[in-house]
Amino acid sequence: MEPPLLDENEQSLFANPAADPRKMRRIIAEDPEWSLATVPRLIDICVKHIVGNFADNPLLDELKPKHKEKVLESLATDLPLKITAPLVSDEGYWKRCCKSRWNVCDTDQYGDSWKRMFFERNMENLIENFVPESTDITEIAETLELSKDFIKRLRIRQLLPQIKDVTVALTPEEEVSDQGSDTGTDDTLDHFDFGVIIHKLDNLEELSVTYGVRNCGMNFEWSLFEFTQKDCFLLAKAIKSCAHLQILRLQRCQIEDEKARLIISNLLQHTGLKILDLSHNKVGDRTGRAAGKLLSVNKSLEELHLSDNQIKAEGASAIAFALKKNNTLKVLNLKLNRISDEGGKNICHALLKNTTLLSVDLSSNGLGEQMAAALAEVLSRNTSLRHITISCNKLGVAGGRVLQEGLEENKVLETFDLRLTEISQQSEHSIMNVVKGNKEELQTAG
């Protein structure tokens, strides 16, 4: 008897019984998470275990380089600093830490080091949010011990004052009056004491501080922006003890002469300071005299910035007197002051003897034609000045011609800012051509 004919599907099943799902055994796992996925390698399981228990049992240096790299790629960025700071030096890990906290990260300002950026900005945040008499200093002290070797610069954009005692009852007149805020007569409040940290920061080179509160909104009071006498005393004492400090910036702090003089007096014997910036404050001629003394005594200062203050002819003259003998200062910035022609002429007379100053900014100082004549003599005789800014002064057409004549023999000036000085276009064009020629020749020679 002949076997029945089979169609193609039946023939394939007959030839390969395993292809018949009816004859296959189904495996149903008791573990609902079981799958047919490949079992992970033992090394991957170990790496995952190390990462998961890193806070309790940090294990890194004992690993091989390739395994260490895998652990670092998976470590959480919120691990306690007391664990990661002394153990992790990998820049990739600190890059992830920085980007997880801040939207804008530029390592160019931190020596191309992500770890340095993290520790500096972390310390800045702690200081900026510290409230005297309220915030526990322990966190800053503990973080300082872990961060001190990596901090070279601190830029403090705000300092919070201590909280007022609001339990004192006010009279109805005081409750509705805003005169105190308008006149700045509120009780002064002290701020963070930098002496607590500076003596431990052996690598600190730059300190920039603004005494004020950012984004205070409707809670504005003058006392929030007050640089008190106690603040000044503590800061001056801290700066004096920091022999390795090179740059000090105290901008927008409402510093007046008495406080500025106290700070400068503590810098007279400072052997490492290179840049002092007291711009955008309220200092006047007394500070100008103190700055002159600093230039006479200090042998390291290279830049002095006193822009946007209240310095007049007397203060400028004191600085000019010191410039005659000073041989270290390279940059002098006195823009937005009130030195007038008298102060400007004295500075020009000093520049006839000074041979180290490279840049001077006297813009917006009420200068006129007399100053232009004095400056013309400087241009014809001084061989060190490279950059001059004298914009926003009323030099006049005659002053422009005098400057043009004085610049004819000058071969070193590279930039000369004469905007809004009321000189003629012809004089300005001739001066700019000379300056451009000087710059090209210097670049070619260099």
GROMACS .gro file of C-alpha atoms in nm:
model
  446
    1MET     CA    1   0.000   0.000   0.000
    2GLU     CA    2   0.145   0.337  -0.099
    3PRO     CA    3   0.189   0.604   0.175
    4PRO     CA    4  -0.040   0.906   0.149
    5LEU     CA    5   0.096   1.207  -0.034
    6LEU     CA    6   0.230   1.491   0.192
    7ASP     CA    7   0.226   1.859   0.112
    8GLU     CA    8   0.545   2.069   0.137
    9ASN     CA    9   0.483   2.191   0.495
   10GLU     CA   10   0.417   1.840   0.619
   11GLN     CA   11   0.727   1.715   0.443
   12SER     CA   12   0.945   1.981   0.615
   13LEU     CA   13   0.801   1.890   0.955
   14PHE     CA   14   0.854   1.525   0.886
   15ALA     CA   15   1.217   1.588   0.790
   16ASN     CA   16   1.282   1.812   1.098
   17PRO     CA   17   1.065   1.713   1.395
   18ALA     CA   18   1.223   1.989   1.609
   19ALA     CA   19   1.060   2.248   1.386
   20ASP     CA   20   0.718   2.132   1.495
   21PRO     CA   21   0.612   2.361   1.785
   22ARG     CA   22   0.365   2.096   1.893
   23LYS     CA   23   0.652   1.864   1.979
   24MET     CA   24   0.873   2.133   2.151
   25ARG     CA   25   0.891   2.148   2.529
   26ARG     CA   26   0.813   2.493   2.679
   27ILE     CA   27   1.024   2.615   2.972
   28ILE     CA   28   0.833   2.836   3.212
   29ALA     CA   29   1.067   2.995   3.474
   30GLU     CA   30   0.955   3.043   3.828
   31ASP     CA   31   1.150   3.375   3.835
   32PRO     CA   32   0.935   3.637   3.655
   33GLU     CA   33   1.250   3.837   3.570
   34TRP     CA   34   1.419   3.542   3.403
   35SER     CA   35   1.504   3.592   3.038
   36LEU     CA   36   1.705   3.441   2.761
   37ALA     CA   37   1.952   3.734   2.774
   38THR     CA   38   2.320   3.652   2.793
   39VAL     CA   39   2.450   3.609   3.146
   40PRO     CA   40   2.674   3.911   3.232
   41ARG     CA   41   3.044   3.855   3.271
   42LEU     CA   42   3.184   3.813   3.617
   43ILE     CA   43   3.398   4.126   3.582
   44ASP     CA   44   3.089   4.333   3.499
   45ILE     CA   45   2.911   4.197   3.805
   46CYS     CA   46   3.212   4.288   4.019
   47VAL     CA   47   3.231   4.642   3.878
   48LYS     CA   48   2.860   4.691   3.943
   49HIS     CA   49   2.905   4.571   4.301
   50ILE     CA   50   3.202   4.801   4.364
   51VAL     CA   51   3.011   5.103   4.229
   52GLY     CA   52   2.702   5.021   4.431
   53ASN     CA   53   2.897   4.991   4.756
   54PHE     CA   54   3.158   5.260   4.692
   55ALA     CA   55   3.031   5.489   4.970
   56ASP     CA   56   3.078   5.214   5.231
   57ASN     CA   57   3.381   5.040   5.082
   58PRO     CA   58   3.570   5.263   4.837
   59LEU     CA   59   3.788   5.042   4.619
   60LEU     CA   60   3.979   5.204   4.334
   61ASP     CA   61   4.359   5.205   4.349
   62GLU     CA   62   4.371   4.826   4.391
   63LEU     CA   63   4.199   4.772   4.053
   64LYS     CA   64   4.364   4.727   3.717
   65PRO     CA   65   4.357   5.037   3.494
   66LYS     CA   66   4.087   4.903   3.261
   67HIS     CA   67   3.865   4.802   3.552
   68LYS     CA   68   3.935   5.130   3.733
   69GLU     CA   69   3.818   5.320   3.426
   70LYS     CA   70   3.488   5.130   3.423
   71VAL     CA   71   3.428   5.205   3.789
   72LEU     CA   72   3.498   5.577   3.741
   73GLU     CA   73   3.257   5.594   3.448
   74SER     CA   74   2.975   5.458   3.664
   75LEU     CA   75   3.038   5.633   3.996
   76ALA     CA   76   2.759   5.861   4.120
   77THR     CA   77   2.839   6.234   4.120
   78ASP     CA   78   2.675   6.292   4.459
   79LEU     CA   79   2.910   6.077   4.665
   80PRO     CA   80   3.046   6.241   4.982
   81LEU     CA   81   3.355   6.454   4.919
   82LYS     CA   82   3.536   6.291   5.208
   83ILE     CA   83   3.541   5.975   4.994
   84THR     CA   84   3.603   6.109   4.644
   85ALA     CA   85   3.833   6.406   4.713
   86PRO     CA   86   4.141   6.214   4.830
   87LEU     CA   87   4.077   5.909   4.615
   88VAL     CA   88   3.957   6.023   4.272
   89SER     CA   89   4.191   6.225   4.051
   90ASP     CA   90   4.032   6.132   3.719
   91GLU     CA   91   3.928   6.448   3.532
   92GLY     CA   92   3.642   6.266   3.360
   93TYR     CA   93   3.469   6.201   3.690
   94TRP     CA   94   3.504   6.563   3.805
   95LYS     CA   95   3.378   6.681   3.468
   96ARG     CA   96   3.058   6.485   3.526
   97CYS     CA   97   3.034   6.634   3.878
   98CYS     CA   98   3.066   6.989   3.745
   99LYS     CA   99   2.813   6.946   3.467
  100SER     CA  100   2.563   6.787   3.701
  101ARG     CA  101   2.567   7.102   3.920
  102TRP     CA  102   2.628   7.396   3.686
  103ASN     CA  103   2.499   7.471   3.338
  104VAL     CA  104   2.801   7.677   3.234
  105CYS     CA  105   3.143   7.519   3.283
  106ASP     CA  106   3.460   7.667   3.134
  107THR     CA  107   3.788   7.513   3.245
  108ASP     CA  108   3.993   7.786   3.073
  109GLN     CA  109   3.957   7.992   3.390
  110TYR     CA  110   4.064   7.703   3.611
  111GLY     CA  111   4.387   7.591   3.451
  112ASP     CA  112   4.198   7.334   3.239
  113SER     CA  113   4.126   7.135   3.554
  114TRP     CA  114   3.774   7.006   3.622
  115LYS     CA  115   3.866   6.904   3.974
  116ARG     CA  116   3.993   7.251   4.058
  117MET     CA  117   3.675   7.404   3.910
  118PHE     CA  118   3.455   7.181   4.124
  119PHE     CA  119   3.631   7.255   4.452
  120GLU     CA  120   3.661   7.630   4.392
  121ARG     CA  121   3.298   7.675   4.288
  122ASN     CA  122   3.176   7.447   4.565
  123MET     CA  123   3.360   7.654   4.827
  124GLU     CA  124   3.233   7.977   4.669
  125ASN     CA  125   2.874   7.850   4.697
  126LEU     CA  126   2.921   7.762   5.063
  127ILE     CA  127   3.060   8.106   5.145
  128GLU     CA  128   2.799   8.294   4.941
  129ASN     CA  129   2.517   8.118   5.125
  130PHE     CA  130   2.670   8.142   5.472
  131VAL     CA  131   2.467   8.344   5.724
  132PRO     CA  132   2.667   8.461   6.030
  133GLU     CA  133   2.529   8.345   6.364
  134SER     CA  134   2.286   8.112   6.182
  135THR     CA  135   2.476   7.879   5.950
  136ASP     CA  136   2.693   7.610   6.106
  137ILE     CA  137   3.058   7.670   6.014
  138THR     CA  138   3.129   7.297   6.042
  139GLU     CA  139   3.044   7.220   5.680
  140ILE     CA  140   3.280   7.489   5.553
  141ALA     CA  141   3.556   7.370   5.788
  142GLU     CA  142   3.518   7.007   5.677
  143THR     CA  143   3.503   7.098   5.309
  144LEU     CA  144   3.806   7.323   5.349
  145GLU     CA  145   4.020   7.037   5.473
  146LEU     CA  146   3.931   6.837   5.162
  147SER     CA  147   3.955   7.128   4.916
  148LYS     CA  148   4.249   7.340   5.032
  149ASP     CA  149   4.506   7.180   4.801
  150PHE     CA  150   4.298   7.254   4.490
  151ILE     CA  151   4.178   7.612   4.553
  152LYS     CA  152   4.380   7.886   4.382
  153ARG     CA  153   4.110   8.147   4.334
  154LEU     CA  154   3.790   8.252   4.509
  155ARG     CA  155   3.540   8.485   4.344
  156ILE     CA  156   3.269   8.568   4.595
  157ARG     CA  157   2.978   8.747   4.425
  158GLN     CA  158   2.768   8.799   4.739
  159LEU     CA  159   2.795   8.783   5.116
  160LEU     CA  160   2.488   8.747   5.331
  161PRO     CA  161   2.467   8.953   5.652
  162GLN     CA  162   2.356   8.811   5.982
  163ILE     CA  163   1.981   8.797   6.034
  164LYS     CA  164   1.824   9.092   6.213
  165ASP     CA  165   1.649   9.049   6.543
  166VAL     CA  166   1.287   9.122   6.450
  167THR     CA  167   1.155   9.065   6.800
  168VAL     CA  168   1.208   9.431   6.891
  169ALA     CA  169   0.878   9.615   6.862
  170LEU     CA  170   0.861   9.906   6.619
  171THR     CA  171   0.656  10.220   6.653
  172PRO     CA  172   0.377  10.272   6.399
  173GLU     CA  173   0.584  10.548   6.236
  174GLU     CA  174   0.886  10.315   6.194
  175GLU     CA  175   0.670  10.037   6.050
  176VAL     CA  176   0.540  10.251   5.763
  177SER     CA  177   0.848  10.462   5.703
  178ASP     CA  178   1.108  10.369   5.441
  179GLN     CA  179   1.341  10.655   5.531
  180GLY     CA  180   1.595  10.422   5.688
  181SER     CA  181   1.634  10.221   5.370
  182ASP     CA  182   1.661  10.536   5.159
  183THR     CA  183   1.929  10.698   5.370
  184GLY     CA  184   2.122  10.389   5.467
  185THR     CA  185   2.090  10.454   5.840
  186ASP     CA  186   1.991  10.098   5.935
  187ASP     CA  187   2.204   9.911   6.187
  188THR     CA  188   2.506   9.762   6.012
  189LEU     CA  189   2.537   9.385   5.986
  190ASP     CA  190   2.858   9.186   5.969
  191HIS     CA  191   2.947   8.918   5.716
  192PHE     CA  192   3.159   8.604   5.673
  193ASP     CA  193   3.505   8.614   5.832
  194PHE     CA  194   3.765   8.516   5.570
  195GLY     CA  195   4.025   8.467   5.840
  196VAL     CA  196   3.860   8.131   5.911
  197ILE     CA  197   3.973   7.990   5.576
  198ILE     CA  198   4.255   8.199   5.429
  199HIS     CA  199   4.526   8.082   5.668
  200LYS     CA  200   4.468   7.725   5.547
  201LEU     CA  201   4.458   7.800   5.173
  202ASP     CA  202   4.829   7.774   5.096
  203ASN     CA  203   4.769   7.786   4.720
  204LEU     CA  204   4.528   8.082   4.713
  205GLU     CA  205   4.647   8.338   4.456
  206GLU     CA  206   4.336   8.545   4.384
  207LEU     CA  207   4.058   8.673   4.609
  208SER     CA  208   3.767   8.869   4.466
  209VAL     CA  209   3.487   8.975   4.703
  210THR     CA  210   3.170   9.180   4.668
  211TYR     CA  211   2.993   9.270   4.993
  212GLY     CA  212   2.628   9.267   4.894
  213VAL     CA  213   2.327   9.048   4.824
  214ARG     CA  214   2.226   8.934   4.479
  215ASN     CA  215   1.863   8.919   4.369
  216CYS     CA  216   1.731   9.069   4.694
  217GLY     CA  217   1.422   9.203   4.514
  218MET     CA  218   1.167   9.372   4.738
  219ASN     CA  219   1.373   9.285   5.047
  220PHE     CA  220   1.626   9.556   4.959
  221GLU     CA  221   1.787   9.743   5.246
  222TRP     CA  222   2.108   9.944   5.249
  223SER     CA  223   2.238   9.732   5.535
  224LEU     CA  224   2.254   9.433   5.300
  225PHE     CA  225   2.530   9.612   5.106
  226GLU     CA  226   2.726   9.755   5.396
  227PHE     CA  227   3.099   9.684   5.431
  228THR     CA  228   3.127   9.731   5.805
  229GLN     CA  229   3.428   9.838   6.007
  230LYS     CA  230   3.448   9.490   6.157
  231ASP     CA  231   3.433   9.334   5.810
  232CYS     CA  232   3.717   9.561   5.702
  233PHE     CA  233   3.933   9.482   6.005
  234LEU     CA  234   3.889   9.105   5.970
  235LEU     CA  235   3.948   9.109   5.593
  236ALA     CA  236   4.261   9.327   5.622
  237LYS     CA  237   4.400   9.097   5.890
  238ALA     CA  238   4.332   8.788   5.677
  239ILE     CA  239   4.491   8.941   5.367
  240LYS     CA  240   4.803   9.041   5.556
  241SER     CA  241   4.855   8.682   5.669
  242CYS     CA  242   4.815   8.546   5.315
  243ALA     CA  243   5.168   8.601   5.185
  244HIS     CA  244   5.106   8.408   4.863
  245LEU     CA  245   4.806   8.619   4.754
  246GLN     CA  246   4.873   8.784   4.416
  247ILE     CA  247   4.538   8.941   4.319
  248LEU     CA  248   4.292   9.125   4.545
  249ARG     CA  249   3.966   9.263   4.404
  250LEU     CA  250   3.710   9.445   4.621
  251GLN     CA  251   3.458   9.587   4.376
  252ARG     CA  252   3.112   9.736   4.446
  253CYS     CA  253   3.156   9.720   4.823
  254GLN     CA  254   3.082  10.086   4.904
  255ILE     CA  255   3.430  10.114   5.054
  256GLU     CA  256   3.514  10.461   5.184
  257ASP     CA  257   3.850  10.623   5.256
  258GLU     CA  258   3.890  10.508   5.614
  259LYS     CA  259   3.835  10.142   5.528
  260ALA     CA  260   4.040  10.156   5.208
  261ARG     CA  261   4.332  10.305   5.401
  262LEU     CA  262   4.311  10.023   5.656
  263ILE     CA  263   4.325   9.762   5.381
  264ILE     CA  264   4.614   9.934   5.200
  265SER     CA  265   4.812   9.976   5.524
  266ASN     CA  266   4.809   9.598   5.564
  267LEU     CA  267   4.945   9.558   5.211
  268LEU     CA  268   5.246   9.787   5.242
  269GLN     CA  269   5.485   9.503   5.325
  270HIS     CA  270   5.308   9.238   5.121
  271THR     CA  271   5.574   9.086   4.900
  272GLY     CA  272   5.353   8.888   4.664
  273LEU     CA  273   5.063   9.118   4.568
  274LYS     CA  274   5.060   9.201   4.196
  275ILE     CA  275   4.708   9.337   4.132
  276LEU     CA  276   4.495   9.559   4.358
  277ASP     CA  277   4.145   9.648   4.237
  278LEU     CA  278   3.923   9.885   4.440
  279SER     CA  279   3.703   9.990   4.149
  280HIS     CA  280   3.338  10.098   4.183
  281ASN     CA  281   3.360  10.218   4.542
  282LYS     CA  282   3.350  10.553   4.724
  283VAL     CA  283   3.718  10.622   4.786
  284GLY     CA  284   3.863  10.970   4.745
  285ASP     CA  285   4.186  11.168   4.786
  286ARG     CA  286   4.283  11.007   5.117
  287THR     CA  287   4.284  10.671   4.944
  288GLY     CA  288   4.482  10.828   4.660
  289ARG     CA  289   4.749  10.930   4.910
  290ALA     CA  290   4.745  10.580   5.061
  291ALA     CA  291   4.783  10.430   4.713
  292GLY     CA  292   5.078  10.661   4.651
  293LYS     CA  293   5.243  10.536   4.968
  294LEU     CA  294   5.177  10.178   4.859
  295LEU     CA  295   5.349  10.244   4.526
  296SER     CA  296   5.644  10.397   4.708
  297VAL     CA  297   5.690  10.111   4.954
  298ASN     CA  298   5.558   9.797   4.786
  299LYS     CA  299   5.798   9.640   4.535
  300SER     CA  300   5.569   9.380   4.378
  301LEU     CA  301   5.252   9.563   4.267
  302GLU     CA  302   5.205   9.557   3.888
  303GLU     CA  303   4.845   9.675   3.843
  304LEU     CA  304   4.642   9.936   4.032
  305HIS     CA  305   4.272   9.977   3.949
  306LEU     CA  306   4.080  10.264   4.111
  307SER     CA  307   3.817  10.332   3.846
  308ASP     CA  308   3.472  10.473   3.922
  309ASN     CA  309   3.557  10.642   4.251
  310GLN     CA  310   3.580  10.998   4.384
  311ILE     CA  311   3.951  11.070   4.347
  312LYS     CA  312   4.032  11.432   4.263
  313ALA     CA  313   4.348  11.624   4.178
  314GLU     CA  314   4.506  11.581   4.522
  315GLY     CA  315   4.478  11.204   4.520
  316ALA     CA  316   4.599  11.181   4.159
  317SER     CA  317   4.896  11.402   4.242
  318ALA     CA  318   4.996  11.170   4.528
  319ILE     CA  319   4.988  10.874   4.293
  320ALA     CA  320   5.188  11.073   4.035
  321PHE     CA  321   5.457  11.156   4.292
  322ALA     CA  322   5.500  10.785   4.368
  323LEU     CA  323   5.515  10.696   3.998
  324LYS     CA  324   5.831  10.900   3.954
  325LYS     CA  325   6.028  10.646   4.158
  326ASN     CA  326   5.819  10.332   4.113
  327ASN     CA  327   5.969  10.069   3.882
  328THR     CA  328   5.719   9.783   3.908
  329LEU     CA  329   5.374   9.919   3.816
  330LYS     CA  330   5.266   9.833   3.461
  331VAL     CA  331   4.893   9.921   3.457
  332LEU     CA  332   4.723  10.227   3.611
  333ASN     CA  333   4.344  10.263   3.581
  334LEU     CA  334   4.187  10.588   3.707
  335LYS     CA  335   3.890  10.617   3.474
  336LEU     CA  336   3.561  10.763   3.597
  337ASN     CA  337   3.715  10.985   3.863
  338ARG     CA  338   3.754  11.364   3.898
  339ILE     CA  339   4.127  11.428   3.870
  340SER     CA  340   4.083  11.732   3.635
  341ASP     CA  341   4.365  11.896   3.441
  342GLU     CA  342   4.574  11.951   3.753
  343GLY     CA  343   4.583  11.583   3.845
  344GLY     CA  344   4.623  11.478   3.482
  345LYS     CA  345   4.921  11.708   3.428
  346ASN     CA  346   5.095  11.576   3.741
  347ILE     CA  347   5.054  11.220   3.618
  348CYS     CA  348   5.197  11.322   3.279
  349HIS     CA  349   5.497  11.484   3.448
  350ALA     CA  350   5.553  11.157   3.635
  351LEU     CA  351   5.539  10.961   3.310
  352LEU     CA  352   5.832  11.164   3.179
  353LYS     CA  353   6.046  10.987   3.441
  354ASN     CA  354   5.868  10.654   3.476
  355THR     CA  355   5.997  10.382   3.243
  356THR     CA  356   5.791  10.077   3.343
  357LEU     CA  357   5.425  10.178   3.305
  358LEU     CA  358   5.273  10.013   2.996
  359SER     CA  359   4.906  10.112   3.018
  360VAL     CA  360   4.721  10.411   3.162
  361ASP     CA  361   4.346  10.484   3.159
  362LEU     CA  362   4.232  10.840   3.241
  363SER     CA  363   3.897  10.839   3.062
  364SER     CA  364   3.603  11.041   3.200
  365ASN     CA  365   3.805  11.258   3.435
  366GLY     CA  366   3.714  11.612   3.331
  367LEU     CA  367   4.038  11.667   3.137
  368GLY     CA  368   4.087  11.949   2.887
  369GLU     CA  369   4.338  12.117   2.657
  370GLN     CA  370   4.598  12.165   2.931
  371MET     CA  371   4.607  11.792   2.984
  372ALA     CA  372   4.640  11.737   2.608
  373ALA     CA  373   4.951  11.956   2.598
  374ALA     CA  374   5.111  11.766   2.888
  375LEU     CA  375   5.026  11.432   2.731
  376ALA     CA  376   5.175  11.541   2.398
  377GLU     CA  377   5.509  11.589   2.569
  378VAL     CA  378   5.482  11.241   2.717
  379LEU     CA  379   5.412  11.093   2.374
  380SER     CA  380   5.722  11.254   2.230
  381ARG     CA  381   5.956  11.143   2.510
  382ASN     CA  382   5.819  10.832   2.683
  383THR     CA  383   5.942  10.503   2.530
  384SER     CA  384   5.754  10.253   2.749
  385LEU     CA  385   5.381  10.337   2.724
  386ARG     CA  386   5.196  10.095   2.494
  387HIS     CA  387   4.830  10.170   2.570
  388ILE     CA  388   4.659  10.500   2.653
  389THR     CA  389   4.286  10.555   2.710
  390ILE     CA  390   4.170  10.916   2.742
  391SER     CA  391   3.819  10.895   2.602
  392CYS     CA  392   3.521  11.100   2.724
  393ASN     CA  393   3.726  11.412   2.801
  394LYS     CA  394   3.692  11.755   2.639
  395LEU     CA  395   4.033  11.788   2.478
  396GLY     CA  396   3.900  12.001   2.194
  397VAL     CA  397   4.026  12.060   1.841
  398ALA     CA  398   4.339  12.238   1.961
  399GLY     CA  399   4.416  11.953   2.198
  400GLY     CA  400   4.384  11.708   1.911
  401ARG     CA  401   4.638  11.897   1.703
  402VAL     CA  402   4.886  11.907   1.991
  403LEU     CA  403   4.853  11.530   2.042
  404GLN     CA  404   4.900  11.473   1.671
  405GLU     CA  405   5.225  11.668   1.678
  406GLY     CA  406   5.349  11.491   1.991
  407LEU     CA  407   5.286  11.151   1.839
  408GLU     CA  408   5.495  11.213   1.525
  409GLU     CA  409   5.814  11.076   1.681
  410ASN     CA  410   5.648  10.802   1.886
  411LYS     CA  411   5.734  10.445   1.781
  412VAL     CA  412   5.594  10.237   2.068
  413LEU     CA  413   5.228  10.332   2.126
  414GLU     CA  414   4.997  10.048   2.011
  415THR     CA  415   4.651  10.168   2.120
  416PHE     CA  416   4.522  10.521   2.178
  417ASP     CA  417   4.152  10.557   2.269
  418LEU     CA  418   4.032  10.908   2.185
  419ARG     CA  419   3.659  10.852   2.152
  420LEU     CA  420   3.430  11.140   2.254
  421THR     CA  421   3.715  11.387   2.313
  422GLU     CA  422   3.591  11.654   2.069
  423ILE     CA  423   3.907  11.647   1.858
  424SER     CA  424   3.879  11.691   1.482
  425GLN     CA  425   3.833  11.393   1.252
  426GLN     CA  426   4.151  11.486   1.070
  427SER     CA  427   4.358  11.473   1.389
  428GLU     CA  428   4.196  11.148   1.498
  429HIS     CA  429   4.261  10.991   1.155
  430SER     CA  430   4.628  11.094   1.158
  431ILE     CA  431   4.677  10.967   1.514
  432MET     CA  432   4.515  10.632   1.435
  433ASN     CA  433   4.739  10.588   1.131
  434VAL     CA  434   5.051  10.643   1.340
  435VAL     CA  435   4.931  10.402   1.608
  436LYS     CA  436   4.841  10.139   1.349
  437GLY     CA  437   5.186  10.172   1.191
  438ASN     CA  438   5.354  10.133   1.530
  439LYS     CA  439   5.156   9.819   1.605
  440GLU     CA  440   5.241   9.658   1.271
  441GLU     CA  441   5.610   9.737   1.308
  442LEU     CA  442   5.619   9.596   1.662
  443GLN     CA  443   5.443   9.279   1.550
  444THR     CA  444   5.687   9.238   1.265
  445ALA     CA  445   5.985   9.294   1.492
  446GLY     CA  446   5.842   9.059   1.755
   0.00000   0.00000   0.00000
